Amino acid sequence: MPPRRTPSRRSYDQYCAAARALDAVGDRWTLLVVRELLVGPRRYTDLHADLPGVSTDVLASRLKDMEREGLVTRRRLPPPAAASVYELTGRGRELLPVLQALGTWGAPALAERRDTDAVRAHWFALPLLRHLAGLGVPGVAEVRLDEGQFHVRVGETPVGDAAGDTGYGDGPAPTDPDVRLALSAETCAEVSRGAVTLAEGVRDGRIEVTGEGRLAKALAALRET
Amino acid sequence: MPPRRTPSRRSYDQYCAAARALDAVGDRWTLLVVRELLVGPRRYTDLHADLPGVSTDVLASRLKDMEREGLVTRRRLPPPAAASVYELTGRGRELLPVLQALGTWGAPALAERRDTDAVRAHWFALPLLRHLAGLGVPGVAEVRLDEGQFHVRVGETPVGDAAGDTGYGDGPAPTDPDVRLALSAETCAEVSRGAVTLAEGVRDGRIEVTGEGRLAKALAALRET
DNA sequence: CGGCATCCGTGACGATACTG
DNA sequence: CAGTATCGTCACGGATGCCG
């Protein structure tokens, strides 16, 4: 029998940048864990709740793998809360463009909504960020859906890829937002997949815009186009 | 017993654009098959040869899945050659930005080259395209490595994402290239991961530049910077 | 109660052999 | 050449148990 090295973590063993990336994040669930952590630090139980279908041991195993890969750090919260949270490292946050590209490509599939599908509000932050960034106006938007709320930060960079000032988070905005949006998950999905533009949504009232910041003015201006 | 639906192809069942994308291309080997087909139509045996490690049945299964997903079409070659080739559909080619993002993220890992790693020349086309596109000069470059040669097309679009005129292919350029490059795989990897810029490589002679087109002039100009 | 570890059944994966 | 067939192994998903 040949001395095969333990395939504990299976590698493609290819001197190729994409294959190397898939060695690190190609396992089932890994990129979805990144998606969850992109909204901010989360506890194990919260991760498990927002990743319906993942089994407890696989989630624990992935988190350990990601820690070894340097994508995630585990931090113990101050005494009052006897819990620990998982948090993306800088290297982990650099996966945002990967999830952006995947989300852009997969958005058309949102046309079909199965009744077995789970939904979380912050899953729309990724595609919505892309469309808001397309306006070319930096700022913070707070988005309210029936399923929950989240906020997105549009940075100064044109396409808003991996810049530190571009991203999103769960819940209300930590600082006063430049604009508040209220819309349904359906509308959110239609905007995400490009079936409805932001301008159309604002114009026909499916997207409710409040606020006085630059972003609010830019969105209100879409009503006139 | 609950009426569990057959998990023949496992879905995340999440109403999220990224999760939908991973439903389609998240299986092991799938994105690497796309990488192979991005260089042009290929036969089963060629795919198997350039994907060391994949077993025959898994490759066949993936190709069938991808055909069902509309990423790949199978085309029978004209009578002389009694073979058939697999080819990306438009939808499949739209995965280029996904592989670009993965390649960008994974490029730093090219610093470590294991002796178990397989190498193919066209695996460098992806990152090299990104750096050549960064020059902002459209054109066709033919690249020669010891391991083989390939060519890249830089289109008019600034970032050169999914535009139809941006891409790459195996072997020599189909039309007369605007520039010919000759370099080693090591240099190619260093440029890919940003450890060496195109300018540095051209300046110290590790990248040999020939040709008279706009791209050739732009690269030659780097020598002066 | 949060954070796993263990056990178990099923399916995916990898290697090899074989066939039209 | 282009797969299919077979088989052993391992990863995944679900449930349950343990331990601070």
XYZ file of C-alpha atoms (C1' of nucleotides) in Angstrom:
490
model
C 0.000 0.000 0.000
C 1.400 3.421 -0.958
C 2.128 5.876 1.871
C -0.795 8.103 1.041
C -0.802 11.179 3.213
C -3.859 11.471 5.377
C -6.557 13.188 3.358
C -7.959 14.667 6.529
C -8.412 17.944 4.722
C -8.595 17.202 1.033
C -6.585 19.452 -1.252
C -6.751 19.744 -5.007
C -2.955 19.882 -5.066
C -2.881 22.239 -8.003
C -0.547 25.200 -8.401
C -3.435 27.466 -9.368
C -4.769 30.496 -7.530
C -8.414 29.505 -7.858
C -7.742 25.932 -6.777
C -5.845 27.216 -3.745
C -8.818 29.386 -2.833
C -11.146 26.407 -3.141
C -8.816 24.392 -0.925
C -9.505 26.950 1.781
C -13.156 27.852 1.258
C -14.499 25.205 -1.119
C -15.924 22.924 1.533
C -19.651 22.776 1.957
C -21.030 25.535 4.235
C -17.736 27.420 4.539
C -18.664 30.347 2.295
C -22.076 30.585 3.903
C -20.430 30.865 7.296
C -18.403 33.724 5.844
C -21.629 35.298 4.592
C -22.997 35.160 8.132
C -19.872 36.583 9.724
C -19.696 39.434 7.221
C -22.555 41.032 9.148
C -20.422 41.055 12.280
C -19.280 38.823 15.143
C -21.704 36.037 16.030
C -22.058 33.314 18.591
C -22.139 29.658 17.721
C -25.832 29.341 18.406
C -26.703 32.343 16.259
C -24.682 30.904 13.413
C -26.461 27.609 13.789
C -29.823 29.365 13.758
C -29.094 31.331 10.583
C -27.645 28.372 8.732
C -30.637 26.033 8.672
C -29.606 22.565 7.604
C -26.071 22.525 8.923
C -25.444 19.923 11.577
C -23.825 20.877 14.830
C -20.639 18.930 14.319
C -20.089 20.164 10.783
C -20.489 23.764 11.923
C -18.019 23.233 14.745
C -15.613 21.513 12.379
C -15.842 24.299 9.787
C -15.218 26.957 12.399
C -12.108 25.104 13.541
C -10.902 24.743 9.937
C -11.512 28.422 9.284
C -9.650 29.322 12.439
C -6.677 27.272 11.277
C -6.858 28.919 7.855
C -6.783 32.334 9.490
C -10.220 33.372 8.301
C -11.838 33.487 11.708
C -10.858 34.286 15.259
C -12.669 33.236 18.368
C -13.050 35.875 21.029
C -14.345 35.482 24.532
C -16.829 38.107 25.585
C -16.337 40.109 28.821
C -17.436 38.332 32.017
C -21.090 39.430 32.141
C -21.840 37.305 29.075
C -20.276 33.890 29.474
C -20.164 33.327 25.767
C -17.657 33.614 22.940
C -18.114 34.996 19.478
C -16.605 34.159 16.125
C -15.301 37.001 14.046
C -13.791 37.337 10.588
C -10.141 38.300 10.280
C -9.008 40.781 7.644
C -8.200 37.873 5.390
C -11.709 36.567 5.909
C -13.321 39.896 5.099
C -11.385 39.918 1.834
C -13.763 37.188 0.710
C -16.457 39.823 0.220
C -15.711 40.128 -3.532
C -16.032 36.365 -3.867
C -19.462 36.410 -2.272
C -20.359 39.463 -4.334
C -19.490 37.637 -7.539
C -21.372 34.536 -6.444
C -24.374 36.617 -5.430
C -24.417 38.495 -8.694
C -24.291 35.265 -10.617
C -26.884 33.527 -8.479
C -29.351 36.406 -8.199
C -31.449 35.357 -11.223
C -32.267 32.145 -9.369
C -34.189 34.225 -6.836
C -36.997 34.341 -9.397
C -38.061 30.945 -8.087
C -38.988 30.950 -4.426
C -39.638 27.505 -3.022
C -41.664 27.069 0.128
C -38.834 25.054 1.605
C -36.559 28.091 1.379
C -35.401 29.752 4.549
C -35.064 33.541 4.543
C -33.110 36.029 6.627
C -33.181 39.762 6.128
C -29.423 40.227 6.092
C -29.022 37.800 3.188
C -30.196 40.661 0.990
C -27.480 42.996 2.230
C -24.982 41.539 -0.222
C -26.904 42.221 -3.460
C -28.453 45.431 -2.178
C -25.011 46.787 -1.355
C -24.021 46.258 -4.949
C -26.989 48.199 -6.287
C -26.630 51.006 -3.783
C -22.930 51.236 -4.543
C -23.921 51.602 -8.185
C -25.355 55.014 -7.355
C -21.838 56.261 -6.760
C -22.830 58.034 -3.554
C -21.084 56.952 -0.363
C -23.025 56.727 2.873
C -24.846 54.453 5.275
C -28.281 53.024 4.546
C -30.524 51.325 7.075
C -32.845 48.781 5.526
C -36.022 47.497 7.124
C -37.792 44.329 5.950
C -40.567 42.371 7.577
C -38.014 39.669 8.277
C -35.652 42.035 10.087
C -33.335 44.918 9.429
C -29.744 45.499 8.440
C -27.519 48.323 7.260
C -25.000 48.766 4.483
C -22.009 51.069 4.212
C -21.095 52.340 0.766
C -17.513 53.545 0.690
C -15.725 56.021 -1.527
C -14.341 53.475 -3.973
C -16.197 53.334 -7.284
C -17.075 49.661 -7.484
C -16.869 49.155 -3.749
C -15.165 45.806 -3.673
C -12.995 44.974 -0.715
C -12.391 48.457 0.614
C -12.559 48.616 4.371
C -15.265 51.244 4.351
C -17.638 49.148 2.267
C -19.644 46.423 3.918
C -22.753 45.698 5.893
C -24.010 44.628 9.266
C -26.959 43.160 11.088
C -29.546 45.267 12.865
C -29.838 49.048 12.862
C -26.919 51.199 11.792
C -24.413 51.894 14.597
C -24.266 55.564 13.602
C -27.061 57.748 12.304
C -27.791 56.472 8.778
C -27.870 58.746 5.731
C -31.059 57.101 4.572
C -33.642 54.606 5.788
C -35.290 52.204 3.380
C -38.375 50.094 3.957
C -39.408 47.424 1.492
C -40.689 43.869 1.263
C -38.530 40.800 0.796
C -40.150 40.308 -2.619
C -39.140 43.777 -3.760
C -35.711 43.245 -2.285
C -35.301 40.058 -4.287
C -36.509 41.731 -7.471
C -34.036 44.555 -7.034
C -31.328 42.023 -6.249
C -31.842 40.131 -9.468
C -32.279 43.268 -11.517
C -35.919 42.658 -12.390
C -36.717 45.999 -10.766
C -34.295 48.902 -10.589
C -33.899 51.052 -7.506
C -35.369 53.943 -9.500
C -38.508 51.979 -10.372
C -38.941 50.773 -6.825
C -38.620 54.261 -5.389
C -40.901 55.705 -8.055
C -43.800 53.320 -7.555
C -43.508 53.419 -3.769
C -42.438 49.847 -3.213
C -39.284 51.270 -1.685
C -40.000 53.790 1.046
C -37.243 56.360 1.447
C -36.709 58.471 4.561
C -33.820 60.686 5.599
C -31.932 63.800 4.713
C -28.430 62.575 3.871
C -26.752 62.554 0.472
C -27.905 59.006 -0.148
C -31.489 59.964 0.613
C -31.310 62.858 -1.818
C -29.745 60.663 -4.497
C -32.521 58.117 -4.087
C -35.227 60.771 -4.059
C -33.751 62.167 -7.257
C -34.425 58.804 -8.892
C -38.129 59.591 -8.563
C -37.744 62.327 -11.168
C -35.921 60.294 -13.807
C -41.690 9.135 8.970
C -41.772 12.619 7.459
C -42.066 12.869 3.668
C -38.507 13.997 3.141
C -37.886 14.940 -0.477
C -35.117 12.998 -2.127
C -31.866 14.842 -1.494
C -30.464 13.516 -4.759
C -28.820 16.853 -5.376
C -28.371 18.568 -2.082
C -29.605 22.122 -1.908
C -29.072 24.662 0.832
C -32.724 25.658 0.479
C -32.040 29.268 1.280
C -33.597 32.249 -0.431
C -30.210 33.909 -0.880
C -28.395 34.725 -4.102
C -25.042 33.379 -2.947
C -26.576 30.179 -1.597
C -28.384 29.670 -4.905
C -25.089 30.053 -6.737
C -23.459 27.501 -4.449
C -26.351 25.126 -5.096
C -25.327 25.201 -8.738
C -21.534 25.388 -8.613
C -20.625 24.605 -5.017
C -19.958 20.921 -5.522
C -16.402 19.728 -5.451
C -14.617 20.049 -8.847
C -17.424 22.004 -10.520
C -15.705 25.392 -10.543
C -12.455 23.800 -11.660
C -14.272 22.253 -14.611
C -15.490 25.753 -15.430
C -11.925 26.998 -15.188
C -10.884 24.389 -17.731
C -13.726 25.141 -20.113
C -13.071 28.890 -19.958
C -10.091 28.246 -22.221
C -12.399 26.774 -24.837
C -14.237 23.563 -25.768
C -12.559 20.398 -24.551
C -13.028 16.674 -24.801
C -13.675 14.447 -21.834
C -10.192 12.992 -21.872
C -8.536 16.396 -22.015
C -10.601 17.543 -19.060
C -9.631 14.448 -17.149
C -5.965 15.039 -17.953
C -5.993 18.655 -16.770
C -7.918 17.907 -13.586
C -5.513 15.537 -11.856
C -7.203 13.809 -8.964
C -10.739 13.748 -10.251
C -12.135 10.278 -10.742
C -13.775 9.340 -14.009
C -17.236 8.858 -12.575
C -17.215 12.135 -10.661
C -16.128 14.027 -13.760
C -18.887 12.407 -15.806
C -21.398 13.135 -13.084
C -20.347 16.790 -12.816
C -20.590 17.281 -16.562
C -24.116 15.865 -16.521
C -25.082 18.114 -13.601
C -23.637 21.136 -15.335
C -25.499 20.259 -18.513
C -28.743 20.114 -16.550
C -27.928 23.438 -14.913
C -27.381 24.999 -18.313
C -23.713 25.755 -17.759
C -22.365 23.370 -20.349
C -23.449 21.973 -23.691
C -22.180 18.836 -25.284
C -21.445 19.079 -28.986
C -20.563 16.284 -31.352
C -17.662 17.067 -33.639
C -18.016 16.684 -37.438
C -17.535 13.093 -38.759
C -13.747 13.076 -39.290
C -13.260 13.197 -35.527
C -15.550 10.733 -33.813
C -15.492 12.661 -30.594
C -17.617 15.155 -28.713
C -16.587 18.244 -26.841
C -17.957 20.074 -23.808
C -18.439 23.783 -24.098
C -19.552 26.542 -21.733
C -22.862 28.246 -22.393
C -23.210 31.995 -21.991
C -24.448 31.414 -18.488
C -21.376 29.323 -17.812
C -18.999 31.979 -19.131
C -20.620 34.456 -16.762
C -18.815 32.588 -13.981
C -15.570 34.270 -15.034
C -15.943 37.006 -12.378
C -16.441 34.331 -9.735
C -13.223 32.610 -10.723
C -11.505 35.974 -10.950
C -12.505 36.808 -7.394
C -11.449 33.388 -6.156
C -8.153 33.630 -8.018
C -7.437 37.068 -6.639
C -8.119 35.883 -3.140
C -6.160 32.664 -3.527
C -3.136 34.100 -5.333
C -1.105 34.747 -2.131
C -1.162 30.997 -1.517
C 0.964 30.552 -4.629
C 3.905 31.610 -2.479
C 4.090 28.023 -1.291
C 4.698 25.536 -4.077
C 4.455 21.919 -2.945
C 6.088 19.190 -4.945
C 2.768 17.380 -5.082
C 1.259 20.301 -6.979
C 0.252 19.819 -10.578
C 0.780 22.733 -12.961
C -0.742 23.738 -16.295
C 0.194 26.828 -18.229
C -3.356 28.038 -18.799
C -4.049 28.110 -15.059
C -2.093 31.365 -15.041
C -4.305 32.940 -17.682
C -6.866 33.941 -15.067
C -4.603 36.046 -12.824
C -2.480 37.309 -15.706
C -5.586 38.574 -17.464
C -6.383 40.639 -14.407
C -2.960 42.271 -14.340
C -2.877 42.900 -18.083
C -6.376 44.366 -17.918
C -5.040 46.680 -15.234
C -2.936 48.413 -17.892
C -6.137 49.739 -19.414
C -5.017 48.877 -22.929
C -7.210 46.461 -24.875
C -5.638 43.842 -27.105
C -4.558 40.235 -27.409
C -1.484 38.846 -25.686
C 0.123 35.503 -26.402
C 1.943 34.047 -23.437
C 4.610 31.380 -23.612
C 5.722 29.338 -20.594
C 7.849 26.235 -20.409
C 4.699 24.355 -19.469
C 2.792 25.528 -22.555
C 1.242 28.611 -24.013
C -2.051 30.456 -23.905
C -3.481 33.803 -24.912
C -5.622 36.434 -23.224
C -7.977 38.991 -24.714
C -8.310 42.299 -22.888
C -11.531 44.043 -23.870
C -12.539 47.696 -23.839
C -14.238 47.610 -20.440
C -12.194 49.122 -17.607
C -12.171 46.319 -15.078
C -12.716 43.631 -17.694
C -15.141 41.494 -15.791
C -17.672 39.511 -17.768
C -17.620 41.440 -21.011
C -17.744 39.194 -24.025
C -14.525 40.546 -25.447
C -12.510 39.749 -22.330
C -11.291 36.221 -21.765
C -8.601 33.754 -22.592
C -7.870 30.562 -24.462
C -5.475 27.676 -24.710
C -2.634 27.567 -27.185
C -1.496 30.347 -29.550
C -3.774 33.276 -30.289
C -6.285 32.614 -33.076
C -5.513 35.995 -34.636
C -2.216 37.837 -34.740
C -1.523 38.918 -31.155
C -0.702 42.497 -30.195
C 2.127 41.281 -28.015
C 3.988 38.083 -27.206
C 5.241 37.406 -23.709
C 7.727 34.773 -22.595
C 8.338 34.071 -18.922
C 8.800 31.272 -16.437
C 6.070 29.743 -14.324
C 7.773 31.148 -11.233
C 7.673 34.673 -12.581
C 4.109 34.120 -13.682
C 3.144 33.080 -10.186
C 4.948 36.041 -8.637
C 3.137 38.434 -10.930
C -0.113 36.643 -10.186
C 0.219 37.128 -6.460
C 1.501 40.659 -6.792
C 4.968 39.951 -5.435
C 6.366 41.264 -8.723
C 4.629 43.855 -10.861
C 4.494 43.634 -14.643
C 6.715 46.714 -14.750
C 9.400 45.089 -12.598
C 9.281 41.873 -14.570
C 9.625 43.668 -17.875
C 12.371 45.896 -16.530
C 14.616 43.150 -15.194
C 14.046 40.936 -18.225
C 12.185 38.145 -16.522
C 9.296 38.972 -18.852
C 10.361 38.998 -22.492
C 8.205 41.282 -24.626
C 7.906 41.048 -28.421
C 5.506 42.694 -30.836
C 4.431 45.994 -32.250
C 0.822 46.392 -31.101
C -0.520 48.882 -28.581
C -0.155 46.355 -25.772
C 3.493 45.788 -26.694
C 4.157 49.516 -26.603
C 2.365 49.892 -23.296
C 4.461 47.113 -21.790
C 7.673 48.472 -23.269
C 6.820 51.845 -21.747
C 6.857 50.196 -18.339
C 10.584 49.728 -18.793
C 11.035 53.485 -18.487
C 9.016 53.988 -15.326
C -28.127 27.205 28.015
C -24.246 27.499 24.860
C -20.766 24.631 22.721
C -19.624 21.081 21.249
C -18.604 15.250 21.093
C -20.517 10.832 19.899
C -23.118 7.512 17.325
C -25.453 6.110 13.228
C -27.458 5.791 8.489
C -26.934 7.581 3.859
C -24.696 9.498 0.189
C -20.611 11.505 -2.057
C -15.934 10.706 -3.270
C -11.595 8.325 -5.160
C -9.280 4.315 -7.242
C -9.445 0.638 -10.207
C -11.387 -2.412 -13.554
C -14.105 -3.052 -17.333
C -17.067 -2.178 -21.658
C -19.186 -0.174 -26.165
C -11.860 7.416 -26.519
C -15.551 8.021 -23.348
C -17.442 6.780 -20.204
C -20.088 2.809 -16.751
C -19.636 -0.613 -12.865
C -17.969 -1.845 -8.534
C -16.222 -1.133 -4.034
C -14.098 0.742 0.148
C -13.762 5.017 2.654
C -15.113 9.258 4.293
C -18.013 13.331 4.756
C -22.540 14.875 5.709
C -27.064 15.369 8.234
C -29.925 14.162 12.279
C -30.390 12.994 16.946
C -28.786 12.596 21.397
C -25.672 13.171 25.359
C -22.220 15.551 28.088
C -20.106 19.314 30.580
C -18.942 23.862 31.914
